[in-house]
Amino acid sequence: MIVHNKLANGFAYIEVNNSSAEAKIALQGAHLFHYKRVGEEPVLWLSEVSDFEADKAIRGGVPVCWPWFGFNEDKTLPQHGFARTALWEFVCGDEVDEKSSSVTIKLTHSDETLKMWPYKFLLELKITISDKLVMELKTTNLDDKSFSITQALHTYFSVSHISDVTIKGLDNKPYLDALTWKKELQKGDITFNQEVDRVYQEVDCEIVLSDKKRVIHVRNENSSSVVVWNPWIEKCGRMSGMKKDAYESMLCIESANAFDDFKVIKPQESHTLMAAIY
Ligand code: TA6
């Protein structure tokens, strides 16, 4: 079942239910903010104090960072781009079968976006909901000149407790430590006892997130960069839309084309960033 709903304040979202899973996707930012497989706890973390208001990014779920990841050279422009707070347009819903549904939402250039980023584009996000979550973020260049993007599906995972978490699959991968801006090399599995904000490069394999509750796999296509982030205590206390102890129950593993993994798209050509979570 695919239903269009609104919160009391008019905030529009799409609700998906099938025999495998349920999901909720806001039209603002094409922001998947709930994904739960039948019989399990939600896979995605969502802040208890997140805003659901126009022009404010939902804290949690899967923010779409586009057409840049991180800060823009022009500091008056929003971190992680404008796509996650823009109002997207529902394109179609498809009940593939009783176990799988897909929803496609699009965003295209406007006077407002052209002021921030002077290129004509079509951005489409196709989300397939079953016992596997598949997100395909397709950028098409509608302009007459090439453009370069960086992007991320900034996925917030719900975890039993951050101290229980181990991430496998990034051993021996180089990363940019966003806390020191130094390049480092990952040694072994990733565990957490402090703030972690790292952009891994040369990633070409499945990533495995395990905690006390379950094991989650992340596999990306057309991406060789992955961001791992937990704000830990001090930063969490300063983050908008996060309770001070939120760091204990969340972890971001972001499927990206970030920093060295930027993508140049020629006129009339496309690039699709795919993330599968299962
Ligand atoms: O992806 C990690 C990161 O860039 C962190 O540095 C932190 O800023 C996080 O994203 C959240 O950013 P936001 O703009 O959603 O508050």
CSV table of C-alpha atoms and ligand atoms in Angstrom, one decimal:
chain,number,residue,atom,x,y,z
A,1,MET,CA,0.0,0.0,0.0
A,2,ILE,CA,1.3,3.5,-0.9
A,3,VAL,CA,-0.6,6.4,0.7
A,4,HIS,CA,-0.1,10.1,0.7
A,5,ASN,CA,-0.3,11.6,4.2
A,6,LYS,CA,0.2,14.9,6.0
A,7,LEU,CA,1.1,15.8,9.5
A,8,ALA,CA,-1.1,18.3,11.4
A,9,ASN,CA,1.1,21.1,10.3
A,10,GLY,CA,0.6,20.1,6.6
A,11,PHE,CA,4.1,18.4,6.3
A,12,ALA,CA,3.5,15.9,3.4
A,13,TYR,CA,4.9,12.4,3.4
A,14,ILE,CA,4.3,9.1,1.7
A,15,GLU,CA,3.6,6.0,3.7
A,16,VAL,CA,4.5,2.5,2.3
A,17,ASN,CA,3.3,-0.8,3.8
A,18,ASN,CA,3.8,-4.3,2.4
A,19,SER,CA,4.2,-7.8,3.8
A,20,SER,CA,8.0,-7.3,4.3
A,21,ALA,CA,8.4,-3.8,5.6
A,22,GLU,CA,7.0,-0.3,6.2
A,23,ALA,CA,8.5,3.1,5.4
A,24,LYS,CA,7.8,6.9,5.5
A,25,ILE,CA,9.2,9.3,3.0
A,26,ALA,CA,8.8,13.1,3.3
A,27,LEU,CA,8.3,15.0,0.0
A,28,GLN,CA,10.7,17.6,1.5
A,29,GLY,CA,14.1,16.4,0.6
A,30,ALA,CA,12.7,13.0,-0.6
A,31,HIS,CA,13.7,12.2,2.9
A,32,LEU,CA,13.2,8.6,4.0
A,33,PHE,CA,12.7,9.0,7.7
A,34,HIS,CA,11.3,5.6,8.7
A,35,TYR,CA,12.1,2.1,7.5
A,36,LYS,CA,11.2,-1.0,9.5
A,37,ARG,CA,11.1,-4.6,8.5
A,38,VAL,CA,8.2,-6.7,9.8
A,39,GLY,CA,9.0,-8.2,13.2
A,40,GLU,CA,12.0,-6.0,13.8
A,41,GLU,CA,12.9,-2.6,15.3
A,42,PRO,CA,13.4,0.3,12.9
A,43,VAL,CA,16.6,0.1,10.9
A,44,LEU,CA,16.9,3.9,10.6
A,45,TRP,CA,17.4,6.2,13.6
A,46,LEU,CA,15.1,9.2,13.9
A,47,SER,CA,15.6,11.9,16.5
A,48,GLU,CA,12.8,12.1,19.0
A,49,VAL,CA,13.1,15.9,18.8
A,50,SER,CA,13.5,16.3,15.0
A,51,ASP,CA,11.7,19.1,13.3
A,52,PHE,CA,9.1,18.3,10.6
A,53,GLU,CA,8.9,21.8,9.2
A,54,ALA,CA,9.5,23.5,5.9
A,55,ASP,CA,13.1,24.4,5.1
A,56,LYS,CA,14.4,22.4,8.1
A,57,ALA,CA,16.3,19.1,7.5
A,58,ILE,CA,14.8,16.2,9.4
A,59,ARG,CA,17.3,14.8,11.9
A,60,GLY,CA,17.7,11.1,11.1
A,61,GLY,CA,16.6,8.7,8.4
A,62,VAL,CA,18.4,9.3,5.1
A,63,PRO,CA,19.1,13.0,4.3
A,64,VAL,CA,20.0,13.5,0.6
A,65,CYS,CA,23.2,15.6,0.5
A,66,TRP,CA,23.3,17.1,-3.0
A,67,PRO,CA,24.8,18.7,-5.1
A,68,TRP,CA,27.6,19.1,-2.6
A,69,PHE,CA,28.6,17.1,0.4
A,70,GLY,CA,29.9,19.1,3.4
A,71,PHE,CA,30.4,22.8,3.2
A,72,ASN,CA,30.3,24.8,0.0
A,73,GLU,CA,33.1,27.3,-0.8
A,74,ASP,CA,30.4,29.9,-0.5
A,75,LYS,CA,29.7,29.7,3.2
A,76,THR,CA,26.3,31.4,2.8
A,77,LEU,CA,25.1,28.2,1.2
A,78,PRO,CA,23.7,25.3,3.3
A,79,GLN,CA,25.9,22.5,4.5
A,80,HIS,CA,25.3,19.3,2.4
A,81,GLY,CA,23.5,21.2,-0.4
A,82,PHE,CA,19.9,22.3,-0.9
A,83,ALA,CA,18.2,19.1,-2.0
A,84,ARG,CA,17.4,17.9,1.5
A,85,THR,CA,15.3,21.0,2.3
A,86,ALA,CA,13.7,21.5,-1.1
A,87,LEU,CA,10.2,20.3,-1.9
A,88,TRP,CA,10.4,17.4,-4.3
A,89,GLU,CA,7.6,16.1,-6.5
A,90,PHE,CA,6.1,12.6,-6.3
A,91,VAL,CA,6.5,10.8,-9.7
A,92,CYS,CA,5.1,7.3,-9.1
A,93,GLY,CA,4.6,4.4,-6.8
A,94,ASP,CA,4.8,0.8,-7.8
A,95,GLU,CA,3.5,-2.2,-5.9
A,96,VAL,CA,6.0,-4.6,-7.4
A,97,ASP,CA,4.4,-7.5,-5.5
A,98,GLU,CA,3.0,-8.1,-2.0
A,99,LYS,CA,6.6,-8.1,-0.6
A,100,SER,CA,8.1,-5.1,-2.4
A,101,SER,CA,7.1,-1.5,-3.3
A,102,SER,CA,8.9,1.3,-4.9
A,103,VAL,CA,8.4,5.1,-4.8
A,104,THR,CA,10.1,7.6,-7.2
A,105,ILE,CA,10.4,11.3,-6.3
A,106,LYS,CA,12.0,14.1,-8.4
A,107,LEU,CA,13.5,17.5,-8.1
A,108,THR,CA,14.5,19.8,-10.9
A,109,HIS,CA,16.2,23.2,-11.2
A,110,SER,CA,14.3,26.4,-10.3
A,111,ASP,CA,15.1,30.1,-10.1
A,112,GLU,CA,15.9,29.4,-6.4
A,113,THR,CA,18.3,26.5,-7.1
A,114,LEU,CA,19.9,28.3,-10.1
A,115,LYS,CA,20.9,31.2,-7.7
A,116,MET,CA,22.7,28.7,-5.5
A,117,TRP,CA,24.0,26.4,-8.2
A,118,PRO,CA,24.0,27.6,-11.8
A,119,TYR,CA,23.1,24.4,-13.6
A,120,LYS,CA,19.9,22.8,-15.0
A,121,PHE,CA,19.3,19.3,-13.6
A,122,LEU,CA,16.9,16.5,-12.9
A,123,LEU,CA,17.4,14.6,-9.7
A,124,GLU,CA,15.4,11.4,-9.1
A,125,LEU,CA,15.3,9.2,-6.0
A,126,LYS,CA,13.9,5.7,-6.4
A,127,ILE,CA,13.3,3.9,-3.1
A,128,THR,CA,12.5,0.2,-3.1
A,129,ILE,CA,11.0,-1.1,0.2
A,130,SER,CA,11.1,-4.8,0.9
A,131,ASP,CA,13.2,-6.8,3.3
A,132,LYS,CA,16.0,-5.0,1.6
A,133,LEU,CA,16.1,-1.2,1.3
A,134,VAL,CA,17.4,0.0,-2.1
A,135,MET,CA,18.0,3.7,-2.8
A,136,GLU,CA,18.9,4.9,-6.3
A,137,LEU,CA,19.8,8.6,-6.6
A,138,LYS,CA,20.0,9.6,-10.3
A,139,THR,CA,21.4,12.9,-11.4
A,140,THR,CA,20.8,14.0,-15.0
A,141,ASN,CA,22.5,17.0,-16.5
A,142,LEU,CA,19.9,19.0,-18.4
A,143,ASP,CA,22.3,21.9,-19.1
A,144,ASP,CA,24.5,22.6,-22.1
A,145,LYS,CA,27.7,22.4,-19.9
A,146,SER,CA,29.2,19.7,-17.7
A,147,PHE,CA,28.9,20.0,-13.9
A,148,SER,CA,30.6,18.3,-11.0
A,149,ILE,CA,28.7,17.0,-7.9
A,150,THR,CA,29.6,15.5,-4.6
A,151,GLN,CA,26.7,13.7,-2.8
A,152,ALA,CA,25.7,11.3,0.0
A,153,LEU,CA,22.8,9.2,1.1
A,154,HIS,CA,23.5,10.3,4.7
A,155,THR,CA,22.0,7.2,6.4
A,156,TYR,CA,21.4,7.3,10.2
A,157,PHE,CA,21.3,3.7,11.6
A,158,SER,CA,19.6,2.8,14.9
A,159,VAL,CA,22.0,0.8,17.1
A,160,SER,CA,21.6,-0.9,20.5
A,161,HIS,CA,24.3,1.3,22.0
A,162,ILE,CA,27.3,2.9,20.2
A,163,SER,CA,29.7,1.0,22.5
A,164,ASP,CA,28.3,-2.3,21.1
A,165,VAL,CA,29.0,-1.4,17.5
A,166,THR,CA,31.6,-2.8,15.2
A,167,ILE,CA,32.0,-1.9,11.5
A,168,LYS,CA,33.8,-4.4,9.3
A,169,GLY,CA,34.8,-3.9,5.6
A,170,LEU,CA,36.9,-0.7,5.8
A,171,ASP,CA,40.2,-2.3,7.0
A,172,ASN,CA,43.2,-0.9,5.2
A,173,LYS,CA,41.1,1.8,3.5
A,174,PRO,CA,42.5,5.4,3.4
A,175,TYR,CA,40.3,8.0,5.1
A,176,LEU,CA,40.2,11.8,5.6
A,177,ASP,CA,39.7,12.5,9.3
A,178,ALA,CA,37.3,15.4,9.3
A,179,LEU,CA,38.3,16.2,12.8
A,180,THR,CA,42.0,16.8,12.0
A,181,TRP,CA,41.8,17.1,8.1
A,182,LYS,CA,44.7,14.5,8.1
A,183,LYS,CA,44.8,11.5,5.8
A,184,GLU,CA,44.9,8.2,7.7
A,185,LEU,CA,44.7,4.5,7.1
A,186,GLN,CA,42.1,2.3,8.8
A,187,LYS,CA,43.6,-0.5,10.8
A,188,GLY,CA,41.1,-3.3,11.5
A,189,ASP,CA,37.4,-3.0,12.4
A,190,ILE,CA,35.9,0.3,13.6
A,191,THR,CA,34.7,0.7,17.1
A,192,PHE,CA,33.6,3.8,19.0
A,193,ASN,CA,34.8,5.5,22.2
A,194,GLN,CA,35.0,9.1,20.9
A,195,GLU,CA,33.7,11.4,18.1
A,196,VAL,CA,34.3,9.8,14.7
A,197,ASP,CA,33.9,11.8,11.4
A,198,ARG,CA,35.8,10.0,8.6
A,199,VAL,CA,35.5,10.0,4.8
A,200,TYR,CA,36.8,6.7,3.6
A,201,GLN,CA,38.0,6.4,0.0
A,202,GLU,CA,38.7,3.4,-2.4
A,203,VAL,CA,35.7,1.6,-0.8
A,204,ASP,CA,34.8,-1.3,-3.1
A,205,CYS,CA,33.2,-3.9,-0.8
A,206,GLU,CA,30.2,-4.5,1.5
A,207,ILE,CA,30.2,-2.9,4.9
A,208,VAL,CA,28.9,-4.8,7.8
A,209,LEU,CA,27.5,-3.0,10.9
A,210,SER,CA,26.9,-5.2,13.9
A,211,ASP,CA,25.7,-4.4,17.4
A,212,LYS,CA,23.9,-6.4,20.2
A,213,LYS,CA,20.6,-6.5,18.2
A,214,ARG,CA,21.5,-7.4,14.6
A,215,VAL,CA,23.9,-7.3,11.7
A,216,ILE,CA,23.2,-4.8,8.9
A,217,HIS,CA,24.9,-4.9,5.4
A,218,VAL,CA,25.5,-1.9,3.2
A,219,ARG,CA,26.5,-2.3,-0.4
A,220,ASN,CA,27.0,0.7,-2.7
A,221,GLU,CA,27.3,1.0,-6.5
A,222,ASN,CA,28.9,3.9,-8.4
A,223,SER,CA,30.5,5.1,-5.2
A,224,SER,CA,33.9,4.6,-3.7
A,225,SER,CA,33.6,6.8,-0.7
A,226,VAL,CA,31.8,6.1,2.6
A,227,VAL,CA,31.4,8.5,5.5
A,228,VAL,CA,31.3,7.2,9.1
A,229,TRP,CA,30.0,9.6,11.7
A,230,ASN,CA,29.1,9.6,15.4
A,231,PRO,CA,29.2,13.0,17.1
A,232,TRP,CA,29.9,11.5,20.6
A,233,ILE,CA,29.1,13.5,23.7
A,234,GLU,CA,30.3,17.0,23.3
A,235,LYS,CA,29.2,17.6,19.6
A,236,CYS,CA,25.9,15.8,20.2
A,237,GLY,CA,25.1,18.4,22.8
A,238,ARG,CA,25.6,21.1,20.2
A,239,MET,CA,23.7,19.5,17.2
A,240,SER,CA,20.3,20.8,16.2
A,241,GLY,CA,17.5,18.3,16.6
A,242,MET,CA,19.4,15.9,18.8
A,243,LYS,CA,18.9,15.1,22.5
A,244,LYS,CA,22.2,15.2,24.4
A,245,ASP,CA,22.3,11.4,24.7
A,246,ALA,CA,21.3,10.7,21.1
A,247,TYR,CA,24.9,9.7,20.1
A,248,GLU,CA,24.4,6.5,22.2
A,249,SER,CA,21.7,5.1,19.8
A,250,MET,CA,22.8,6.3,16.4
A,251,LEU,CA,25.5,5.9,13.8
A,252,CYS,CA,25.9,7.3,10.3
A,253,ILE,CA,27.3,5.1,7.5
A,254,GLU,CA,26.9,7.3,4.4
A,255,SER,CA,26.9,6.0,0.9
A,256,ALA,CA,28.7,8.8,-0.9
A,257,ASN,CA,30.6,10.4,-3.8
A,258,ALA,CA,32.5,12.7,-1.5
A,259,PHE,CA,35.9,14.6,-1.8
A,260,ASP,CA,38.1,12.7,-4.2
A,261,ASP,CA,35.2,10.6,-5.4
A,262,PHE,CA,33.4,13.6,-7.0
A,263,LYS,CA,31.5,13.0,-10.2
A,264,VAL,CA,31.6,15.1,-13.4
A,265,ILE,CA,28.4,14.7,-15.5
A,266,LYS,CA,28.3,15.8,-19.1
A,267,PRO,CA,25.2,17.4,-20.8
A,268,GLN,CA,22.3,14.9,-21.2
A,269,GLU,CA,24.3,12.2,-19.2
A,270,SER,CA,23.4,10.7,-15.9
A,271,HIS,CA,25.0,9.2,-12.8
A,272,THR,CA,23.2,7.0,-10.3
A,273,LEU,CA,24.4,6.5,-6.7
A,274,MET,CA,23.0,3.2,-5.4
A,275,ALA,CA,22.8,2.0,-1.8
A,276,ALA,CA,21.4,-1.3,-0.7
A,277,ILE,CA,20.8,-2.0,3.0
A,278,TYR,CA,19.9,-5.5,4.1
B,1,TA6,O1,28.5,13.4,7.4
B,1,TA6,C1,29.1,13.8,8.6
B,1,TA6,C2,28.8,15.3,8.8
B,1,TA6,O2,29.3,16.1,7.8
B,1,TA6,C3,29.3,15.7,10.2
B,1,TA6,O3,30.4,16.5,10.1
B,1,TA6,C4,28.1,16.5,10.7
B,1,TA6,O4,28.1,17.9,10.3
B,1,TA6,C5,26.9,15.7,10.1
B,1,TA6,O5,27.3,15.5,8.8
B,1,TA6,C6,25.6,16.4,10.3
B,1,TA6,O6,25.5,17.5,9.5
B,1,TA6,P1,24.1,18.3,9.5
B,1,TA6,O7,24.2,19.4,8.5
B,1,TA6,O8,23.0,17.3,9.1
B,1,TA6,O9,23.9,18.8,10.9
